[in-house]
Structures are given as structure tokens and as C-alpha cells.
XYZ file of C-alpha atoms in Angstrom:
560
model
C 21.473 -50.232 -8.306
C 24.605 -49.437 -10.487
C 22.433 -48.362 -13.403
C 20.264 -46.514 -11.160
C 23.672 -44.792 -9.851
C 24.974 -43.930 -13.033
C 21.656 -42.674 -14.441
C 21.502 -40.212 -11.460
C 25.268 -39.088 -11.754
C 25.456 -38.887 -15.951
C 21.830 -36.576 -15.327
C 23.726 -34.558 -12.836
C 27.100 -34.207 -15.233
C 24.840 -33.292 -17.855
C 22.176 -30.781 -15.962
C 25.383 -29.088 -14.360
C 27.465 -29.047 -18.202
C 24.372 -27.245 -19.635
C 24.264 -24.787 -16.489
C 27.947 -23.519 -16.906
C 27.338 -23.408 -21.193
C 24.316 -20.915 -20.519
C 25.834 -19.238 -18.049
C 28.958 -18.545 -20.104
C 26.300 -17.634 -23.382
C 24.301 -15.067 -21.014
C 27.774 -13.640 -19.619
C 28.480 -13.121 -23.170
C 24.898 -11.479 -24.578
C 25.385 -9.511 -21.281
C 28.631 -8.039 -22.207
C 27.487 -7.282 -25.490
C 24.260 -5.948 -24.716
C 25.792 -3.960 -21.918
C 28.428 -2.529 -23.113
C 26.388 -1.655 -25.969
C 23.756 -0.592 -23.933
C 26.261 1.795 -21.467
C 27.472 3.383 -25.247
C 24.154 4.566 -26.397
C 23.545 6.006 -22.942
C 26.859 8.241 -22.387
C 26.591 9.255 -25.702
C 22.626 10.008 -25.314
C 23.565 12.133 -22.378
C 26.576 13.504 -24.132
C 24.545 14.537 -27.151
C 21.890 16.043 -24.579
C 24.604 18.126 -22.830
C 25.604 19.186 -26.101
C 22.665 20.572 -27.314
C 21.811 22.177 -24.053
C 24.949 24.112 -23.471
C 25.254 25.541 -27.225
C 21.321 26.781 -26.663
C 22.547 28.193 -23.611
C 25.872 29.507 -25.620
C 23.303 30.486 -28.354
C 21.376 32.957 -25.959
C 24.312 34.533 -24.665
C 25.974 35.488 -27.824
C 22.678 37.160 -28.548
C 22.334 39.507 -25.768
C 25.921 40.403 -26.358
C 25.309 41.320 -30.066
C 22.031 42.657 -28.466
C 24.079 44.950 -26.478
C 26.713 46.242 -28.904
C 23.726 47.527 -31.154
C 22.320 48.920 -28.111
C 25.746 51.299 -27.465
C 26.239 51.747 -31.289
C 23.312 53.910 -31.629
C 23.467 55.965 -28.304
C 23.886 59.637 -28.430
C 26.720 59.816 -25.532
C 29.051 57.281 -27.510
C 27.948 59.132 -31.368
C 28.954 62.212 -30.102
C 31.907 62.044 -27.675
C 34.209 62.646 -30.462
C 32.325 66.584 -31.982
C 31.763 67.282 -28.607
C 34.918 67.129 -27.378
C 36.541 70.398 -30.024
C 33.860 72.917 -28.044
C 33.565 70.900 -25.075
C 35.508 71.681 -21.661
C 37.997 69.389 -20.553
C 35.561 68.879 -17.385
C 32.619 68.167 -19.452
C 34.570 65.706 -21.602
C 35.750 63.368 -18.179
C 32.164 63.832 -17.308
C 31.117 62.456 -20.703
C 33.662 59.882 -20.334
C 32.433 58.880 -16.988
C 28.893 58.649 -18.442
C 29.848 56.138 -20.884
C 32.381 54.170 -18.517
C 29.470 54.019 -15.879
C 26.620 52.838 -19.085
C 29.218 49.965 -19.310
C 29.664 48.872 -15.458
C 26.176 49.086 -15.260
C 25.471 46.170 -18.005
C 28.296 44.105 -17.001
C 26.508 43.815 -13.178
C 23.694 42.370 -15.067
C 25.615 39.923 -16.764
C 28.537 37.376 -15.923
C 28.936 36.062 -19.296
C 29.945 39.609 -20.388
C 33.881 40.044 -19.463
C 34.463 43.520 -21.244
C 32.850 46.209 -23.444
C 34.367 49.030 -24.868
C 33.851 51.434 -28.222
C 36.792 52.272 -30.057
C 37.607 55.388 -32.481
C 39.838 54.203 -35.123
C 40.856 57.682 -36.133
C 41.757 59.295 -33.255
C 43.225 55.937 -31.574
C 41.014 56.552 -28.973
C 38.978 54.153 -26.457
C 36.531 53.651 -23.512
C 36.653 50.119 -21.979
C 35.094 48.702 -18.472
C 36.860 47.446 -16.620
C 39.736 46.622 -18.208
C 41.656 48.234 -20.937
C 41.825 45.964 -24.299
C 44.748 47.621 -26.240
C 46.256 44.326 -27.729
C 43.004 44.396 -29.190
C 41.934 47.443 -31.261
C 44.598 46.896 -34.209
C 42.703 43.810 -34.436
C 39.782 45.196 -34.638
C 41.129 47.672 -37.550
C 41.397 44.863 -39.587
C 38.556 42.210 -38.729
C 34.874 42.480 -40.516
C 32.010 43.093 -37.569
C 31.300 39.544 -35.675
C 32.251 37.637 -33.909
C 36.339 36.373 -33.772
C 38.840 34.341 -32.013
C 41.650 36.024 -30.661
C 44.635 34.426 -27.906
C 41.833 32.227 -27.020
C 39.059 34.976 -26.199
C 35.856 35.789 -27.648
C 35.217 38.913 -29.200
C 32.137 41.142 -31.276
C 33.291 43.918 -33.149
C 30.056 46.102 -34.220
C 31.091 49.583 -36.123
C 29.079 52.623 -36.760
C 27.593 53.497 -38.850
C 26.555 49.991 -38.912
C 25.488 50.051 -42.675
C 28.122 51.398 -44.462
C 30.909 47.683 -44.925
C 31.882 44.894 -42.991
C 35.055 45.713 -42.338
C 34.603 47.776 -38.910
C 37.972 49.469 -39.551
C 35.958 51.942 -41.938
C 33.301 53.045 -39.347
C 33.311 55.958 -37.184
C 33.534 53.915 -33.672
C 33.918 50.348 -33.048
C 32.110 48.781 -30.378
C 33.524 45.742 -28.982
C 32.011 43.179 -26.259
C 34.253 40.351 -24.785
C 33.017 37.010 -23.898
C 34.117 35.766 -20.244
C 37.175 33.145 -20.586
C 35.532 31.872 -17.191
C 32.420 31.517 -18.887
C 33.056 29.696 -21.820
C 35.342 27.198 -19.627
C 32.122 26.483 -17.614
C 30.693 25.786 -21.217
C 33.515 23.339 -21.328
C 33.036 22.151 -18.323
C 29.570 21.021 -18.205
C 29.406 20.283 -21.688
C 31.466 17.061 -20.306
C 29.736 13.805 -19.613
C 31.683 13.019 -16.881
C 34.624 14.686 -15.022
C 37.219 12.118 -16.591
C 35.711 13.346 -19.979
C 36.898 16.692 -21.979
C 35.071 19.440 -23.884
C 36.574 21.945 -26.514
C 35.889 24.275 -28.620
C 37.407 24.139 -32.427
C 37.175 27.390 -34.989
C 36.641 27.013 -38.457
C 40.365 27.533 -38.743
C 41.540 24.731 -36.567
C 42.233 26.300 -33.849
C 41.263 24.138 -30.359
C 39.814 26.216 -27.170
C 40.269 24.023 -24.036
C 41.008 24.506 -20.189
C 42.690 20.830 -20.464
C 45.460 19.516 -22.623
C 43.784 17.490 -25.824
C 45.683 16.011 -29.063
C 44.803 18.433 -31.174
C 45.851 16.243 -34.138
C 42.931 13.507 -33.300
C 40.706 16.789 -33.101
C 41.168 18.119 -36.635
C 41.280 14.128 -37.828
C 37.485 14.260 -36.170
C 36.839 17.786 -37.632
C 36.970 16.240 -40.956
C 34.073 14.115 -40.284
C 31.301 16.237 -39.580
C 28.476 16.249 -41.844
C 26.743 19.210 -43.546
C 23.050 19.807 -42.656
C 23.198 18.267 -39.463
C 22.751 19.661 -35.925
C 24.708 17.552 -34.135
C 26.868 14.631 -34.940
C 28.327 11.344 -32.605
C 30.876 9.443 -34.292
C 33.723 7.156 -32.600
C 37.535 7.386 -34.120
C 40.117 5.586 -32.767
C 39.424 4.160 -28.863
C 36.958 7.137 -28.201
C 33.432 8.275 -28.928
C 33.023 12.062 -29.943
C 29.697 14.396 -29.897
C 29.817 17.646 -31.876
C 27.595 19.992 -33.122
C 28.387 23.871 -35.421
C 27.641 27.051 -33.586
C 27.834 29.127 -37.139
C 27.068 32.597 -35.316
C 30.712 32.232 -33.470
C 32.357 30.403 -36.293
C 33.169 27.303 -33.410
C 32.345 23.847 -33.062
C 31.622 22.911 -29.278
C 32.752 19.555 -29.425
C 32.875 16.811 -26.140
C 35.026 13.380 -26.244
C 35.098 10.270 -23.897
C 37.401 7.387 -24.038
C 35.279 4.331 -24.877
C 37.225 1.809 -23.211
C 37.596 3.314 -20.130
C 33.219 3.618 -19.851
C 34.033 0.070 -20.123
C 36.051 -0.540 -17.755
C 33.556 -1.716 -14.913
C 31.805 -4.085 -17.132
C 35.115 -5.675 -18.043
C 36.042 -5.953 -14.392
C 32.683 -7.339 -13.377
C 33.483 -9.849 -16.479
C 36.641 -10.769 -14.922
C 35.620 -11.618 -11.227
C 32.284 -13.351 -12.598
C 34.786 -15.618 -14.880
C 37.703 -16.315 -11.875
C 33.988 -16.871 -9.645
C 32.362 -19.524 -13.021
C 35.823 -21.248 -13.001
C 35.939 -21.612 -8.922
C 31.857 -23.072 -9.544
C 33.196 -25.438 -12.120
C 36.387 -27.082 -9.920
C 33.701 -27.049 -7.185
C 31.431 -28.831 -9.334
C 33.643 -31.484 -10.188
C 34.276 -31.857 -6.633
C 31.036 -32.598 -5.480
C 30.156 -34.816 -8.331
C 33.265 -36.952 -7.007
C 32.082 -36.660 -3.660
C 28.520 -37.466 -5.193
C 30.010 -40.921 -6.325
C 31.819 -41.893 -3.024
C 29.906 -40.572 -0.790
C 26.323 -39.130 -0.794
C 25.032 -41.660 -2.989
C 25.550 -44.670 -0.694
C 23.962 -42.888 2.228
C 21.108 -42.126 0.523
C 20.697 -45.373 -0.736
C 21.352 -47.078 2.728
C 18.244 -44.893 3.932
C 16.271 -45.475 0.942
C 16.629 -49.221 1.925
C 15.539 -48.586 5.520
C 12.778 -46.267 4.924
C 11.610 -49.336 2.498
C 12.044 -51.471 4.887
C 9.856 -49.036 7.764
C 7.071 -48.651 4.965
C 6.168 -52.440 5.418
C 5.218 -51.824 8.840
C 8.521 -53.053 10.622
C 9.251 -49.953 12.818
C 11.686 -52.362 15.095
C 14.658 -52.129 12.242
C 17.209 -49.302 13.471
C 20.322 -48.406 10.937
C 23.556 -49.871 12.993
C 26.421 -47.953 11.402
C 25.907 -43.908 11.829
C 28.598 -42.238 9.923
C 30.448 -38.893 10.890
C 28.417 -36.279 8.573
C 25.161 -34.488 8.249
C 24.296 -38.491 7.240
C 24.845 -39.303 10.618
C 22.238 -36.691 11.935
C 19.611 -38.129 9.033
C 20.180 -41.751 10.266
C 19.967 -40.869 14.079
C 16.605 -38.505 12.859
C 15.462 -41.866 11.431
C 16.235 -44.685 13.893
C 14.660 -41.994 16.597
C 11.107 -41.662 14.635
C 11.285 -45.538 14.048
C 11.411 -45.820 17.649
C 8.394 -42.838 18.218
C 6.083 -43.947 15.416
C 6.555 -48.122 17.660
C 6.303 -46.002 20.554
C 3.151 -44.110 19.251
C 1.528 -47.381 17.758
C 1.465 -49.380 20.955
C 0.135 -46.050 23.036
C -2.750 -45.755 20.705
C -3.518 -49.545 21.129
C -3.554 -49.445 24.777
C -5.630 -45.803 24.315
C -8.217 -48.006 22.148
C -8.486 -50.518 24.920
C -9.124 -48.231 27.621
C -11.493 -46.125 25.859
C -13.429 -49.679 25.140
C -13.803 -50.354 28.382
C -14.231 -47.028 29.879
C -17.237 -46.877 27.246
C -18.538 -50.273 28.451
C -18.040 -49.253 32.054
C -20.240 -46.014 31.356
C -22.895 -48.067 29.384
C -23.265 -50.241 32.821
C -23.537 -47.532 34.522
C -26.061 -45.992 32.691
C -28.342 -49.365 32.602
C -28.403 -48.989 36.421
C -30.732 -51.734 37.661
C -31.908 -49.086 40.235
C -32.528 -46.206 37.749
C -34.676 -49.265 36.066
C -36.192 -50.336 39.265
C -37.353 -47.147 40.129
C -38.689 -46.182 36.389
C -40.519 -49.543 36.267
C -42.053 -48.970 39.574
C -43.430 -45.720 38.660
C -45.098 -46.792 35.437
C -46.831 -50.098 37.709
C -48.181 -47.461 40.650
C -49.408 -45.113 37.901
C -50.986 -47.747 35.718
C -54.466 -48.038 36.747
C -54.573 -43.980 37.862
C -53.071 -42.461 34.617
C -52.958 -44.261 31.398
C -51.198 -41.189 29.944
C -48.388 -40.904 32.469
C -47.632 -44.753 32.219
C -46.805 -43.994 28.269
C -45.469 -40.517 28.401
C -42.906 -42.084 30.769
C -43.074 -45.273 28.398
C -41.874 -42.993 25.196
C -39.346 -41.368 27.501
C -37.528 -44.074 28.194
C -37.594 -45.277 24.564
C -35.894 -42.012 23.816
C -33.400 -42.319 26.420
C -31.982 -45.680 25.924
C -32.416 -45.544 22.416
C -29.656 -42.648 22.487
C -27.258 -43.736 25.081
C -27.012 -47.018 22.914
C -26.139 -44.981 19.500
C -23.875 -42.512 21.560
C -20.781 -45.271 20.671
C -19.221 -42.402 17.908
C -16.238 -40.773 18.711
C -18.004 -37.154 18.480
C -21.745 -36.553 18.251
C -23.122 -33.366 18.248
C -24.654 -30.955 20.753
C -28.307 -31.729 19.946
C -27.902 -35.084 20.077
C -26.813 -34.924 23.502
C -29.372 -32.624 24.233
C -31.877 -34.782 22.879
C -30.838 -37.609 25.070
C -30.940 -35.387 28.046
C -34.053 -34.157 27.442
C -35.593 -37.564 27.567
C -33.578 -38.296 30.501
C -34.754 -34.876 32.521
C -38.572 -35.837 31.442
C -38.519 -38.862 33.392
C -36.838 -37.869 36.499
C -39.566 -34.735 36.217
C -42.562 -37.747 36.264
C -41.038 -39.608 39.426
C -39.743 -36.064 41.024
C -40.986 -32.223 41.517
C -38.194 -31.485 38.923
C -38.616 -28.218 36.572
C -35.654 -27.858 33.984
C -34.894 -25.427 30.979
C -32.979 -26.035 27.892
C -31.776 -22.797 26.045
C -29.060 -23.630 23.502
C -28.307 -21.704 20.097
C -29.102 -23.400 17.403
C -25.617 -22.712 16.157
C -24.601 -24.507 19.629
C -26.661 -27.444 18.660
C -24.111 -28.010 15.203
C -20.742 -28.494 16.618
C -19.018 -31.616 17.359
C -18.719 -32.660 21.381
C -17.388 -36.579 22.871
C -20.660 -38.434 23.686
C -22.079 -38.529 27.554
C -21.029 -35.424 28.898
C -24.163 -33.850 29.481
C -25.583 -36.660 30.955
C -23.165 -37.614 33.865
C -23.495 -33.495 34.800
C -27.538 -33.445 34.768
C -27.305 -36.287 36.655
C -24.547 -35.008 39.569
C -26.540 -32.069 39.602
C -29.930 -33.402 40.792
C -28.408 -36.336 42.744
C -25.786 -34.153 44.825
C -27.538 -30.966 44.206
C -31.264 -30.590 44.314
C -32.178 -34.016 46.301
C -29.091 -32.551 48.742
C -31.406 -29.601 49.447
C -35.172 -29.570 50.559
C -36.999 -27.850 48.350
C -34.973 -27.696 45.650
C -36.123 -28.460 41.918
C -35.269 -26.386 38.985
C -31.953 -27.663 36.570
C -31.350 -25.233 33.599
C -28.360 -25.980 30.910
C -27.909 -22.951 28.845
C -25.433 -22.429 26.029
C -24.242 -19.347 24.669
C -20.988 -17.511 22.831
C -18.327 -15.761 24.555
C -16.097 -14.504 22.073
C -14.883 -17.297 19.889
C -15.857 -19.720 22.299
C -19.338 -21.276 23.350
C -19.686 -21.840 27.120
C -22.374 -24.059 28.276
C -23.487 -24.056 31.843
C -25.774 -26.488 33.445
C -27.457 -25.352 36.869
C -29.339 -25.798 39.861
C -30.917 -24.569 43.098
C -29.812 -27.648 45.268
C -27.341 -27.230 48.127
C -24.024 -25.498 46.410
C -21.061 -26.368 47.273
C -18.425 -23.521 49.629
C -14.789 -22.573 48.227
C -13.344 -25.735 50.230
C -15.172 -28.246 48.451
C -14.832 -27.028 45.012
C -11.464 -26.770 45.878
C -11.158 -30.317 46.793
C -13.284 -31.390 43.354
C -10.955 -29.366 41.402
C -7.824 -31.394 42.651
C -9.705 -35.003 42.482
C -11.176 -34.417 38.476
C -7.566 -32.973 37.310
C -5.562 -36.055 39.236
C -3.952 -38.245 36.675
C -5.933 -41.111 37.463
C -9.046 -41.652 38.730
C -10.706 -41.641 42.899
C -10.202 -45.349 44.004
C -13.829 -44.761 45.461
C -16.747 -44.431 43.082
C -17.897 -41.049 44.262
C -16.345 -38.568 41.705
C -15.216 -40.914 38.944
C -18.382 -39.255 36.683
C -16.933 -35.759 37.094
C -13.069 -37.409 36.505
C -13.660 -39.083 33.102
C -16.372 -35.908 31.791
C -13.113 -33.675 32.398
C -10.422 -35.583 31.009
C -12.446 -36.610 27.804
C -13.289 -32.545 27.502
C -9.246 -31.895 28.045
C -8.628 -34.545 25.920
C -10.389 -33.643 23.000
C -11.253 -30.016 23.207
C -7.992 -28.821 24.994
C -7.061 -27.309 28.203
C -9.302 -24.291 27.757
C -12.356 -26.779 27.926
C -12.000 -28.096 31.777
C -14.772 -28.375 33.983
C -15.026 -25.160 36.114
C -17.999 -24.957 39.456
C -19.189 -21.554 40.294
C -22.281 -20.964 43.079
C -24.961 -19.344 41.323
C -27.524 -16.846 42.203
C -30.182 -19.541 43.335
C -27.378 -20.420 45.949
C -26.851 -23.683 43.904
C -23.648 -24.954 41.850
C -23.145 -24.046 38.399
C -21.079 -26.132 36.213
C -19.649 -25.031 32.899
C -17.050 -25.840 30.166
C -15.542 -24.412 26.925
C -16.617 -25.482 23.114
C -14.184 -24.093 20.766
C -16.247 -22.470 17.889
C -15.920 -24.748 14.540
C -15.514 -21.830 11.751
């Protein structure tokens, strides 16, 4: 028993040691894999949000240079300046307003668009909608036509005539068109992975365009990094992970940042609670293997012994000590099916004696010396008038005897019992004016039914039934399916019985024992064998049927 105890305890010590080492190796590939895993995906959708908002950045730079060579060549803007030496001074606020409303007009089609104005560099003049840019011109003196940088705004300078240099300062007119600060922080904004995370802009010079404070320093360090020929870049300096791709048209990098160990941070937390929860399982552990040793292990072997012991057929051993734990239950579960399964053995051996001699009693009463009396009888009166009567009844009785004495099975089936009765309603049809129908499926004729419980009916029916009633002769047993269930009904034309006296039947066959008397003991054992071993549903029931007779019927469950 000891080396049975320590084999069971070292193979728990050793299943439950290998349990926490691969839970602390899959914890591990876990982390790994997830954090690795959580990585590639921010900076998948990082590198998507990228690309999407510079296409989108792309398209709107394009109508803008689309419309500042759509006002450079327009006759209103070309010739403001000759027209004004012969023009009135009405005409030229009209031609002013012309121009001023050609602006409005395209900035109501487009929000990216902030300003747009065309500037003559020698006359100082300008024309701007909606606001004024005059920190601007001397820039635009000076700056070659495209797109520039200035106090953190976005501005084209197209000049006319538009082939002569690229320094705008030289044409005739500038025109200029100002990206929306409002717009290119949405850029910013949505360029972000997540709302924690930032998005910039960087020019070619260094200079960092952001609606949030950023270390510019780490910016320029990540600058330096960037690869020629390539779209887009990801690369990771210091704790954080950076996206950023070259928008050459504007001269800016669109660049978006996320601090790596903070997209960590909810896979290290979940590492932390599962560890403080693997190191609470371990303690635990070692607790119940203790509690293993001192406790559950003797109980189960103090059962073990009795169950042994119950398994050799001694059901009278009960366990004596019942301690104060979910053993206790177990041992009181056991002692109480101990005493059941004794209980249960001696019932079935005093069930086995009375069904013995309830069988014998019914095989007496079936060799009834005056059924005999009266068969014999008939065959000596009809044995020098009909030859063929004397061994039709002859082979009848053959029949009949010949089945009540192989009827000793626990179950027969339907046609058996109809075969027997068949015989039996044959010769009571020599000796009486008896007519009789059988008309069972031969479905019916299959299942399984407790022998002699046709018999006892046939026989109450033309003994209290059609002898009761002058006149009287026709017995019919009929089978057929109700539903799920077969319902066999076995009839005649004799005297029927009123509400009363079925009644009064009812309460005599479904007493718990049998009538002292032997009138109704037939009906009383046919109805408790059919309850006993066909259920509830399969009780005798008596009905008066159209002949004026009693009917007599009861339930076969269907065998499917």
C-alpha cells in the first residue's frame, strides 16, 4: 500500500511539475509571439495610414497647382494691370470684384484651399480672398514657383508668364494658393495610429510641422535614416517605432511615431497578473499534494477496501467511521447502496418465488379437470356421428396444451399468444354456437407481451359475457396502432356490463393485492403483469361496445 501511495503521489508531483514548466514556456512563446505579433500590426496599420493620407495629400496639392495655372492664364487677372491707365476708377473696382469673386467662388468648392491671391511684383499690388497675405509677397519676390514652407503654412507660388525662369519674382503676376493649416493638421491627425500616437511633417530643411509638441532632435536623428528609392520606410530608434514616407512635390516628409513600449503595455500587464495567478496555482499545488498525503489518500483507500469487500457479494459490511468532509457524503452514499442493492436482492428473490407460484397456480388453472371433462365428453358423444369433429377437436387440443405448457418464458410474442388462443376459441366453437375473429397486424404479431394474457380475457369474455346473455356468440380480438402505441381490444355481444360495475372491476384489478374470493383474480393478475411490465399506460380499460357487449382493451408500447 505504501508503494502504491508513493507511486500515485511522485506521478502527481511530477504530472503537476511538467504542467507549471509548459505553462511558464507557452507564457513565454506567447509574449514573444505577441508582442511581436501586436508590432507588425500597428506598424502595418501605421504604414497603411501613411500611404493613404499622402495619396490623399498627393491629390490635393494637385488641384491646387491645378488651380493656380487655371488663374495664371485668365484674361481678367493678365490684364488688370493695362487696363487700369484707360480704365475708370469704377470699372477697375468692378474688375477687382470680378477677380475677388473668381476666388470665393473656388474656395466654396474646396476646404483644403485656405487662400488664393495673384500678386504684381512691380506695382506692389495684390488681390487675395479672403484674407490679405502681405507677410507673404516679399517672400514670394524671392522664392522659385512651387511649393514652400513658410511660419508653418503651405504655399504655391506660380508666375506669369509661366515660361520665362523659376524665380517668380521676374514674372509679370504671381499667383499664390495657400494650403489650409486646419487641413494639413487633420493630415496629422489621422495619419496617427492611435490618439496617444503623433504625426508630423519634416521639410527637407529640418524643419518639423506638428499640432503637438515632438523632440525634434530624435526627428532629424530618424531623418537620417531614410532610404533612397523607397516609398515608404518603418524603422524603430530608441523606445519607439517610426513610419515615413517623401512627398517630393511639397519638399516634406509626412512622418507618424508610436512609443513601442507603451503598445506593450497590456501584454506586460496581462504577463504580470497571469505570473502573481501561476505562483498562487503553484502554493496551491503544494497544498493539495500535502493534503493529498494526509488526507484524500486514506479515504480513498478505506473505500477501495470496502467496495472490494461489496464486490464479493457481502452487501451486509457498512463503513463505521464517517468523517467530516465530502468523504463523509461518499461513505454514507456507499453504506446506503450496500443497504439498497441487500434490500433489492432479497425483493427480487421473494419476486421469483411469487411469480413461480403464481405461474404454477395459472397452469392449474388452465388444466381445469372440468374444461377436460367437458372436451372429453364432446369427442365420446361425437365419436360414432362425426369422425372428423372427434379429430378436429383432437388437433385442437394438441395445439392448446401444447402452448400453454411452452408459455413458461418471461415474454413471448403476440402470435404466439394468438396461436394459443386460436386453438383455444376452436374448441369452445365445437362444444358452443361460438363465432370469433382474429384481425391483428402482422407488425402486432412481432412484439414482445408476458405470456397468458389473452387467454384469461377470451375466456372472461365468453364465460361472463356471451353464456351471461341468450343469444349471444360472436368474440372478436382486434389489434391495431394508435399513434406510437398498439391497442388491442378483445370483444363480445354477451351481456355488458353498466358504469357501476365497471366501476367496481376497476377498483378490485388495481387493489394491491388480490379478491380473497376467486371471482376476479384472472382480471387482477392479467393487469398487474401488463402494469408491471409494460407500464402504467398498459392497464386494462372496459368500454360497452356497439353490440351492447363489453370491450376490453390494453396498451402495447411500439418496439422501434
Amino acid at each position: 500500500m505504501r508503494k502504491m501511495k508513493n507511486s500515485v503521489i511522485k506521478k502527481f508531483v511530477l504530472f503537476f511539475s511538467i504542467f507549471l514548466v509548459l505553462i511558464l514556456a507557452l507564457l513565454s512563446l506567447l509574449n514573444i509571439k505577441g508582442e511581436r505579433a501586436l508590432r507588425e500590426s500597428l506598424d502595418e496599420i501605421a504604414v497603411n495610414q501613411v500611404l493613404y493620407m499622402k495619396n490623399r495629400l498627393t491629390e490635393t496639392v494637385r488641384e491646387a497647382e491645378i488651380y493656380g495655372a487655371q488663374y495664371l492664364s485668365e484674361d481678367n487677372i493678365r490684364y488688370y494691370q493695362s487696363r487700369k491707365v484707360s480704365d475708370s476708377y469704377l470699372e477697375q473696382l468692378l474688375a477687382k470684384e470680378l477677380i475677388l469673386t473668381r476666388f470665393q467662388d473656388q474656395l466654396l468648392a474646396s476646404r483644403a484651399i485656405e487662400g488664393i491671391a495673384v500678386y504684381w511684383p512691380e506695382t506692389r499690388e495684390a488681390v487675395s480672398s479672403p484674407i490679405d497675405m502681405p507677410t507673404i509677397y516679399p517672400f514670394a519676390e524671392r522664392k522659385e514657383k512651387g511649393w514652400h514652407v513658410i511660419d508653418g503654412s503651405l504655399y504655391f507660388f506660380l508666375g506669369y508668364p509661366y515660361q520665362k525662369s523659376n524665380i517668380v519674382s521676374r514674372s509679370e503676376y504671381i499667383i499664390i494658393v495657400k494650403l489650409s493649416d486646419q487641413y494639413l493638421d487633420e493630415i496629422v491627425d489621422k495619419v496617427s495610429v492611435d490618439e496617444k500616437f503623433s504625426g508630423l511633417f519634416l521639410t527637407d530643411n529640418g524643419e518639423v510641422l506638428s499640432n503637438t509638441i515632438v523632440d525634434e532632435q530624435v526627428v532629424k536623428e530618424v531623418a537620417t535614416k531614410w532610404e533612397n528609392g523607397k516609398e515608404i520606410q518603418s524603422f524603430y530608434y530608441q523606445d519607439s517605432s517610426f513610419v515615413m514616407t517623401k512627398i517630393p512635390r511639397l519638399n516634406l516628409s509626412l512622418i507618424t511615431y508610436m512609443d513601442s513600449k507603451q503598445s506593450t503595455t497590456p501584454i506586460d500587464t496581462f504577463n504580470l497578473i497571469f505570473s502573481i495567478n501561476l505562483l498562487v496555482i503553484t502554493l496551491y499545488g503544494i497544498f493539495l499534494i500535502y493534503k493529498f498525503d494526509t488526507d484524500i489518500y486514506k479515504q480513498v483507500q478505506t473505500l477501495s477496501t470496502y467496495l472490494g469487500i461489496a464486490t464479493q457479494g457481502d452487501y451486509v459490511t457498512r463503513i463505521e467511521t464517517i468523517p467530516n468532509n465530502e468523504f463523509g457524503t461518499l461513505f454514507q452514499n456507499f453504506n446506503e447502496m450496500s443497504e439498497n442493492t441487500q434490500t433489492l436482492i432479497m425483493t427480487l428473490q421473494k419476486e421469483n418465488e411469487l411469480r413461480k407460484n403464481a405461474e404454477m397456480k395459472q397452469m392449474q388453472a388452465q388444466i381445469d379437470p372440468h374444461f377436460l371433462y367437458n372436451n372429453f365428453s364432446y369427442i365420446v358423444s361425437m365419436a360414432h356421428m362425426n369422425a372428423d369433429a372427434v379429430e378436429e377437436m383432437a388437433l385442437y387440443l394438441a395445439e392448446y396444451y401444447q402452448s400453454i405448457t411452452t408459455s413458461t418464458h418471461q415474454t413471448v410474442t403476440v402470435e404466439s399468444e394468438l396461436k394459443m388462443i386460436d386453438a383455444y376459441l376452436h374448441i369452445m366453437s365445437l362444444r358452443k354456437d361460438i363465432t370469433f375473429s382474429i384481425d391483428v397486424a402482422e407488425e402486432l404479431k412481432k412484439q414482445e407481451i408476458v405470456p397468458l394474457i389473452f387467454q384469461p380475457l377470451v375466456e372472461n369474455a365468453i364465460v361472463h359475457g356471451i353464456e351471461a346473455r341468450q343469444g349471444a356468440e360472436r368474440i372478436s380480438i382486434h389489434g391495431k396502432k394508435v399513434g406510437r402505441e398498439w391497442v388491442v381490444e378483445i370483444s363480445d355481444d354477451g351481456f355488458g356490463m353498466d358504469e357501476k360495475r365497471i366501476k367496481e372491476i376497476y377498483t378490485q384489478i388495481n387493489a394491491s393485492s388480490p379478491p380473497l374470493e376467486d371471482h376476479g383474480v384472472g382480471l387482477w393478475n392479467v393487469n398487474q403483469r401488463l402494469i408491471n411490465i409494460l407500464g402504467e399506460a398498459s392497464r386494462l380499460q372496459f368500454v360497452k361496445n356497439d353490440w351492447g357487449g363489453t370491450t376490453v382493451r390494453f396498451l402495447i408500447k411500439n418496439a422501434e
